[in-house]
CSV table of C-alpha atoms and ligand atoms in Angstrom, one decimal:
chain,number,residue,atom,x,y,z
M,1,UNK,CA,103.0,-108.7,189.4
M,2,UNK,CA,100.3,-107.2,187.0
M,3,UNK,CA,100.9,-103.3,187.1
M,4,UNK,CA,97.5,-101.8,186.0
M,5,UNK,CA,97.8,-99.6,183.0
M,6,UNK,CA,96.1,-95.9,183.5
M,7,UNK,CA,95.3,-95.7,180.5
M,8,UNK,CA,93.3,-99.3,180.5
M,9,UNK,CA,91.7,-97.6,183.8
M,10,UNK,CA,90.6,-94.1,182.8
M,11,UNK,CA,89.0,-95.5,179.7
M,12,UNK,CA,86.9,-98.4,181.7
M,13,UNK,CA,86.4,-95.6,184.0
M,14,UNK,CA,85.1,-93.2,181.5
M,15,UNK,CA,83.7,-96.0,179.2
M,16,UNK,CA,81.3,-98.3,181.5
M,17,UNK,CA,81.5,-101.9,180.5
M,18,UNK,CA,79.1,-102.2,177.3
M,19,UNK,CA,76.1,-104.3,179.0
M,20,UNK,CA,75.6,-101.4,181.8
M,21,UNK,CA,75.5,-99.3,178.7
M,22,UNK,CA,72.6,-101.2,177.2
M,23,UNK,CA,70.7,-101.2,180.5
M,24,UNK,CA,71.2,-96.9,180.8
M,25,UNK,CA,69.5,-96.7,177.4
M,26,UNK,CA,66.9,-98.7,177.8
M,27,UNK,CA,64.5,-95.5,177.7
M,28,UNK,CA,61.1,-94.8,178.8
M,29,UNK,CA,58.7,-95.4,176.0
M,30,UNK,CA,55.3,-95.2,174.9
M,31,UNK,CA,53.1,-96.0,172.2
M,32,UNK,CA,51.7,-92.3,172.1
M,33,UNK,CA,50.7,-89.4,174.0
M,34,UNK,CA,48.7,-90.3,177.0
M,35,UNK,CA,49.4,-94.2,177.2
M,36,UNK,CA,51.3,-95.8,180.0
M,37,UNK,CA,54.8,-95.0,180.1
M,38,UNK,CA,57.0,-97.9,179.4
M,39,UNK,CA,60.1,-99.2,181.1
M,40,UNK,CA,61.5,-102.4,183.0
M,41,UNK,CA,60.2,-104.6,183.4
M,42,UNK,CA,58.1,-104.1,180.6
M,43,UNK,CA,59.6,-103.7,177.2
M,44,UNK,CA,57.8,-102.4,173.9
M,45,UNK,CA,58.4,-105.1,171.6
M,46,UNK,CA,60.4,-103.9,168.5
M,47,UNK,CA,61.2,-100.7,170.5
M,48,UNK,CA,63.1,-102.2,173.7
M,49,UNK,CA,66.0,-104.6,173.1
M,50,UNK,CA,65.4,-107.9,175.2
M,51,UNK,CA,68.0,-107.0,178.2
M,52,UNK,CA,65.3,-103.8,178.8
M,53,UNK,CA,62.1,-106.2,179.8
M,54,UNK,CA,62.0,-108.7,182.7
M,55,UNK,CA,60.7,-112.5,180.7
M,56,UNK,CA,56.6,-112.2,180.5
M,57,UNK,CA,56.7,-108.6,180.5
M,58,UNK,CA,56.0,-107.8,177.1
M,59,UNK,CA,54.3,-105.0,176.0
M,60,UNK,CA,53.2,-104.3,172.3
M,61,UNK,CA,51.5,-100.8,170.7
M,62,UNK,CA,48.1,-102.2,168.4
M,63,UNK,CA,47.4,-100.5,165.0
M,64,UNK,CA,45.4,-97.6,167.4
M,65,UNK,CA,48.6,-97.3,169.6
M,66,UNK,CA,47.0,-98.8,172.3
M,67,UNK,CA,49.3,-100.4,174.9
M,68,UNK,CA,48.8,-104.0,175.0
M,69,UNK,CA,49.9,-106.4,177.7
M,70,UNK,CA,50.6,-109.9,175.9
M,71,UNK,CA,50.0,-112.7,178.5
M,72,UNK,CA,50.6,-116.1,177.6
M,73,UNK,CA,47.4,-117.9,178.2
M,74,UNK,CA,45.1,-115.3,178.1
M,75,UNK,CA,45.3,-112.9,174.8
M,76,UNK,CA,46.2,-109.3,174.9
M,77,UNK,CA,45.0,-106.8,177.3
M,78,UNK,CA,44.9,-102.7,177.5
M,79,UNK,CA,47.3,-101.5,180.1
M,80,UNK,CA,45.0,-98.3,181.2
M,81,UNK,CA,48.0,-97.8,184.2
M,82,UNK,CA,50.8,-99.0,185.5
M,83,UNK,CA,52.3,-97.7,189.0
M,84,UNK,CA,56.0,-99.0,189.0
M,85,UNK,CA,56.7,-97.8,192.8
M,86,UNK,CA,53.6,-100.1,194.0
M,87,UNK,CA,54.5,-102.9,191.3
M,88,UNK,CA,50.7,-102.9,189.7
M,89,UNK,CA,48.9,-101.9,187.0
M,90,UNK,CA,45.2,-102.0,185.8
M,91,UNK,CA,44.2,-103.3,182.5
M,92,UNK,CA,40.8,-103.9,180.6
M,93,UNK,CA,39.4,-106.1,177.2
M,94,UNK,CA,40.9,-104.2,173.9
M,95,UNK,CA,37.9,-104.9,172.8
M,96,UNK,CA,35.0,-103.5,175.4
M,97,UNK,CA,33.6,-106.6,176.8
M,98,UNK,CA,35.8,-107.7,180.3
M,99,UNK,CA,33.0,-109.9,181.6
M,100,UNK,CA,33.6,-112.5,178.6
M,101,UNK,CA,37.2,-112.4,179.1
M,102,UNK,CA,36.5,-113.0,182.8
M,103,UNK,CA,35.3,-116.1,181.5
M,104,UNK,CA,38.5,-117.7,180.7
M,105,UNK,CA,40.8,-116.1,183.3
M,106,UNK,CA,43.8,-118.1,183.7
M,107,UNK,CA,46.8,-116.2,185.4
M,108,UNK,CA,48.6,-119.0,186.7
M,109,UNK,CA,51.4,-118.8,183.9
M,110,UNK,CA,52.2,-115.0,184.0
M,111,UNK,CA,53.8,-113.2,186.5
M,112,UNK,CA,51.1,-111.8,187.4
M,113,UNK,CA,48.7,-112.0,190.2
M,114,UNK,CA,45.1,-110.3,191.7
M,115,UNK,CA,45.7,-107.6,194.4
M,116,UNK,CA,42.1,-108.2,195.7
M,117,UNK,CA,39.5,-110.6,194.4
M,118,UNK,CA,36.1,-111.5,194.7
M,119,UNK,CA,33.8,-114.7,193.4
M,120,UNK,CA,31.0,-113.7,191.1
M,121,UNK,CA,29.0,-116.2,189.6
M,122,UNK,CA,27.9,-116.0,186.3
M,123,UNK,CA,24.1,-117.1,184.7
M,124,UNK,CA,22.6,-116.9,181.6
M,125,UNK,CA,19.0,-116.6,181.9
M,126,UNK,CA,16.1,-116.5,179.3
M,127,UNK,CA,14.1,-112.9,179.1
M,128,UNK,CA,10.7,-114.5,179.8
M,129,UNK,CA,11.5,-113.6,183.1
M,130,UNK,CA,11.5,-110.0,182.4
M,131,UNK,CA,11.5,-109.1,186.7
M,132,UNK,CA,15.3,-110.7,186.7
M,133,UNK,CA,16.4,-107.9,184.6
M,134,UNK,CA,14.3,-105.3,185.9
M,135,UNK,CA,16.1,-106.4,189.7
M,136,UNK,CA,19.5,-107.0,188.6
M,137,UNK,CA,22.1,-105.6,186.0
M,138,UNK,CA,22.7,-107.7,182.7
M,139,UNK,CA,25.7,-107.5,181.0
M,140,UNK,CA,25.3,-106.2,178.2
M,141,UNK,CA,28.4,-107.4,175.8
M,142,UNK,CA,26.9,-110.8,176.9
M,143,UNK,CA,23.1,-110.7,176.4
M,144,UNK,CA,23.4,-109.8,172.5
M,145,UNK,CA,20.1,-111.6,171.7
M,146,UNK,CA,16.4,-110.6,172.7
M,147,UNK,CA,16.2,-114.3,174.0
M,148,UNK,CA,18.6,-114.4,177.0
M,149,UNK,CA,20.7,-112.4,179.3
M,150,UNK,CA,24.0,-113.2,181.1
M,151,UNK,CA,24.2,-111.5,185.0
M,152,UNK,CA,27.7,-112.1,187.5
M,153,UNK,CA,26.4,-111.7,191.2
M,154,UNK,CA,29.1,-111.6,194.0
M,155,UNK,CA,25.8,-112.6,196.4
M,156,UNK,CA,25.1,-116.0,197.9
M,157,UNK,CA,21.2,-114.9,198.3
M,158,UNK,CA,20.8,-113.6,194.6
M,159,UNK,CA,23.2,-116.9,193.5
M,160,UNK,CA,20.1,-119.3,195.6
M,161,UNK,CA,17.8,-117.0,193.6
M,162,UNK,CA,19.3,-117.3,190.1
M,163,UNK,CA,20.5,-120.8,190.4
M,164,UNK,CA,16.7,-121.7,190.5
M,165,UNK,CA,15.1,-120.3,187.3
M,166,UNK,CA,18.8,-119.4,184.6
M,167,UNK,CA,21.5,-121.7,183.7
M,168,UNK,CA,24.8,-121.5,185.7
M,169,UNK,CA,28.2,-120.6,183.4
M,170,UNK,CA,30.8,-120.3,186.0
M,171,UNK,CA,32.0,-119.1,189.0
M,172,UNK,CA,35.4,-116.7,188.6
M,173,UNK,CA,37.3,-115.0,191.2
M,174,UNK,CA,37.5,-111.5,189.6
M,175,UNK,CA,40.9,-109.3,190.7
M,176,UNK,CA,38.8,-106.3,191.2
M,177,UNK,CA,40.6,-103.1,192.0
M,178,UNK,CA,39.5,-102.7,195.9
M,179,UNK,CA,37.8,-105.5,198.5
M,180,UNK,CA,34.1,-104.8,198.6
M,181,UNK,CA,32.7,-104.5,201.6
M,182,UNK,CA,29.0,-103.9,201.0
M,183,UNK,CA,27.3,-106.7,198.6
M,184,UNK,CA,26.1,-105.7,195.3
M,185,UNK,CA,23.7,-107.9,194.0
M,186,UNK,CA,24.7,-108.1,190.1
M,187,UNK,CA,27.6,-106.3,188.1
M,188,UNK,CA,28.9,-105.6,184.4
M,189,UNK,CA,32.2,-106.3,185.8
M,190,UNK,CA,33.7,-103.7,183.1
M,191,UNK,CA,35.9,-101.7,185.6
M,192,UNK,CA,39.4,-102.4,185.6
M,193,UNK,CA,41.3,-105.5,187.0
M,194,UNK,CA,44.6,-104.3,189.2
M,195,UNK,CA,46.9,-106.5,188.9
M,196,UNK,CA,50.5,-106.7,190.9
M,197,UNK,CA,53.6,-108.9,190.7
M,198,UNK,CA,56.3,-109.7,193.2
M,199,UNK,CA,59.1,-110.1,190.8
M,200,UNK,CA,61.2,-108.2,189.9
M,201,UNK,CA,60.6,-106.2,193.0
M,202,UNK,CA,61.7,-102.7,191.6
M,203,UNK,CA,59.3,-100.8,193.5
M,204,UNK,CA,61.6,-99.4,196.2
M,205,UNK,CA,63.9,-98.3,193.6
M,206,UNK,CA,61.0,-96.6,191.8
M,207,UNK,CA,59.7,-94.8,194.7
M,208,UNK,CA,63.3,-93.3,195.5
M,209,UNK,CA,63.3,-92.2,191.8
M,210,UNK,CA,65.6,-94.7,190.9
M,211,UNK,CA,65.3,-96.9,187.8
M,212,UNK,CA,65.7,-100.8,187.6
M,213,UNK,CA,67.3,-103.1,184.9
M,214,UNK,CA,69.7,-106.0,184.8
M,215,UNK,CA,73.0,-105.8,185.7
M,216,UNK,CA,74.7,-107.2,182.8
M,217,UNK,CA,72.9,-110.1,179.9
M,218,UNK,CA,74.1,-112.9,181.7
M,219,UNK,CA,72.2,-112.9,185.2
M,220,UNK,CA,69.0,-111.7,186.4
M,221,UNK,CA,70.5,-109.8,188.8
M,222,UNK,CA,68.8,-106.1,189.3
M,223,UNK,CA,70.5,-103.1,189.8
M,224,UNK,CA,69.1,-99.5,190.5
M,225,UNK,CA,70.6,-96.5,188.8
M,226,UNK,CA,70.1,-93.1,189.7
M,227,UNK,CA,68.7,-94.2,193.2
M,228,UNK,CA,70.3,-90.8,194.7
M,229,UNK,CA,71.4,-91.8,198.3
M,230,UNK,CA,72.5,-95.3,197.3
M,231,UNK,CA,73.2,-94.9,194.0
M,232,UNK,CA,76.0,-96.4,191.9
M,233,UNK,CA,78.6,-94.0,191.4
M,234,UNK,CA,78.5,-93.2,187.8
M,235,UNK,CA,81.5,-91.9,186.1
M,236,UNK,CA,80.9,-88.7,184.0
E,1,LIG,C1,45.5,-122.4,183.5
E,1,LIG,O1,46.5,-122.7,182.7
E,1,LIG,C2,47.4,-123.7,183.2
E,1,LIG,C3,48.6,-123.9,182.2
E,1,LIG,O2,48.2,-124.0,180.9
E,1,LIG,C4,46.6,-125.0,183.4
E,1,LIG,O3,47.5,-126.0,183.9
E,1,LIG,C5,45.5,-124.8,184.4
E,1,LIG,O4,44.7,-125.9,184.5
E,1,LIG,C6,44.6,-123.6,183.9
E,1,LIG,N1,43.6,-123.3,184.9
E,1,LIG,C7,42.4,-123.1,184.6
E,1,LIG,C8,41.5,-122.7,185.8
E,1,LIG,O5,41.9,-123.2,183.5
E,2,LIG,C1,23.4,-118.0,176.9
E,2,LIG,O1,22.5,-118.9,176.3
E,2,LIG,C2,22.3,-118.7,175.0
E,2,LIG,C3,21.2,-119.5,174.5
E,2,LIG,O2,21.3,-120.8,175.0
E,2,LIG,C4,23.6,-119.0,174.3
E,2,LIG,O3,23.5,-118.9,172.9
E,2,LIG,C5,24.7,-118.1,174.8
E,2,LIG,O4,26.0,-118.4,174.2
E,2,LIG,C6,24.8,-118.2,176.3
E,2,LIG,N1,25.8,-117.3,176.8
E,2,LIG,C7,26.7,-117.5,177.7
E,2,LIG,C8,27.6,-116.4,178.1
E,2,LIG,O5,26.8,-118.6,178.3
């Protein structure tokens, strides 16, 4: 029969196994003052050791210090918030102009997925119809020469109008940040996207105060620390 040594014990007991220890500092981080705090299942690459980020969850701080959400197939974005208890966060083009990254939207390899959307369709339509842009909104980042301008209308009736006189670019299903319930008939489309994902569902561990991470390096098993009614009991 094994007889446990207590010694062995009370130093496991005061010395948690060295993995749980990686996952407790994996601290909250951020890329400066009044960016988006940081933490699983995001990581700051180069700040964050791997084991502190859930896969696709990479974060990285540009040359401004602006957060930047790296996403496979679709180039970096600005993470402008991030709500851990909800499990979304809103981000925007690094560089000003949403509607032409709209253009190329492809979430369907990140974990990440539209809370609400809605269908605009985009056209690009010569200025010698100057009433087009004197009844709907052009966007701007897009209609860079005198010649043309580029509107994105959510509106069947203004898509029968503009499908008759401009060229049709695409049709994109935007993840706008609420559902719309009134029609507007063209948009800039420069507000935020919101965002959510479903995995790793942390978000009742967040909103008890608790914070997530893996259990040890070898699963991708969660655990919650410091969830205060539930809590593992941690030795001090
Ligand atoms: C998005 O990317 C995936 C993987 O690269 C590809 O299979 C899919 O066709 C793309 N979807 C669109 C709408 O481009
Ligand atoms: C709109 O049309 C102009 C002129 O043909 C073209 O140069 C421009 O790239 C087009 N813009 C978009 C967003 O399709």
């Amino acid at each position: 029969m094994k007889i446990p040594n207590p010694i062995l014990t009370l130093f496991i007991l005061l010395n948690p196994p060295l993995v749980l220890a990686n996952i407790e500092t994996c601290s909250d981080s951020v890329c400066q003052v009044r960016e988006p705090v940081i933490r699983f299942p995001f990581r700051i690459e180069g700040q964050h050791a791997e084991p502190c980020g859930y896969p696709g969850f990479i974060v990285s701080c540009n040359q401004n210090a602006q957060t930047h959400l790296n996403l496979p197939n679709w180039g970096p974005l600005k993470i402008q918030t991030i709500n851990y208890a909800a499990q979304q966060l809103w981000v925007n083009d690094p560089d000003n102009c949403l509607p032409k990254r709209l253009l190329s939207l492809n979430l369907s390899v990140s974990p990440f997925r539209a809370v609400y959307h809605q269908q605009f369709t985009f056209f690009n339509c010569s200025v010698k119809l100057p009433n087009l842009v004197r009844r709907y909104r052009p966007i701007g980042c897009l209609s860079d020469s005198p010649k043309y301008a580029v509107f994105a209308t959510p509106s069947t009736t203004v898509v029968g109008h503009l499908s008759s006189v401009c060229d049709f670019v695409a049709t994109v299903k935007v993840p706008v940040q609420s559902p719309f319930y009134d029609q507007v008939t063209s948009s800039e489309l420069g507000e935020d996207l919101r965002l959510s994902w479903d995995s790793p569902a942390c978000g009742r561990c967040e909103s008890h105060g608790g914070r997530c991470g893996f259990k040890s390096d070898e699963t991708f098993e969660l655990d919650c620390y410091g969830f205060p009614s539930k809590g593992r009991s941690r030795p001090h």
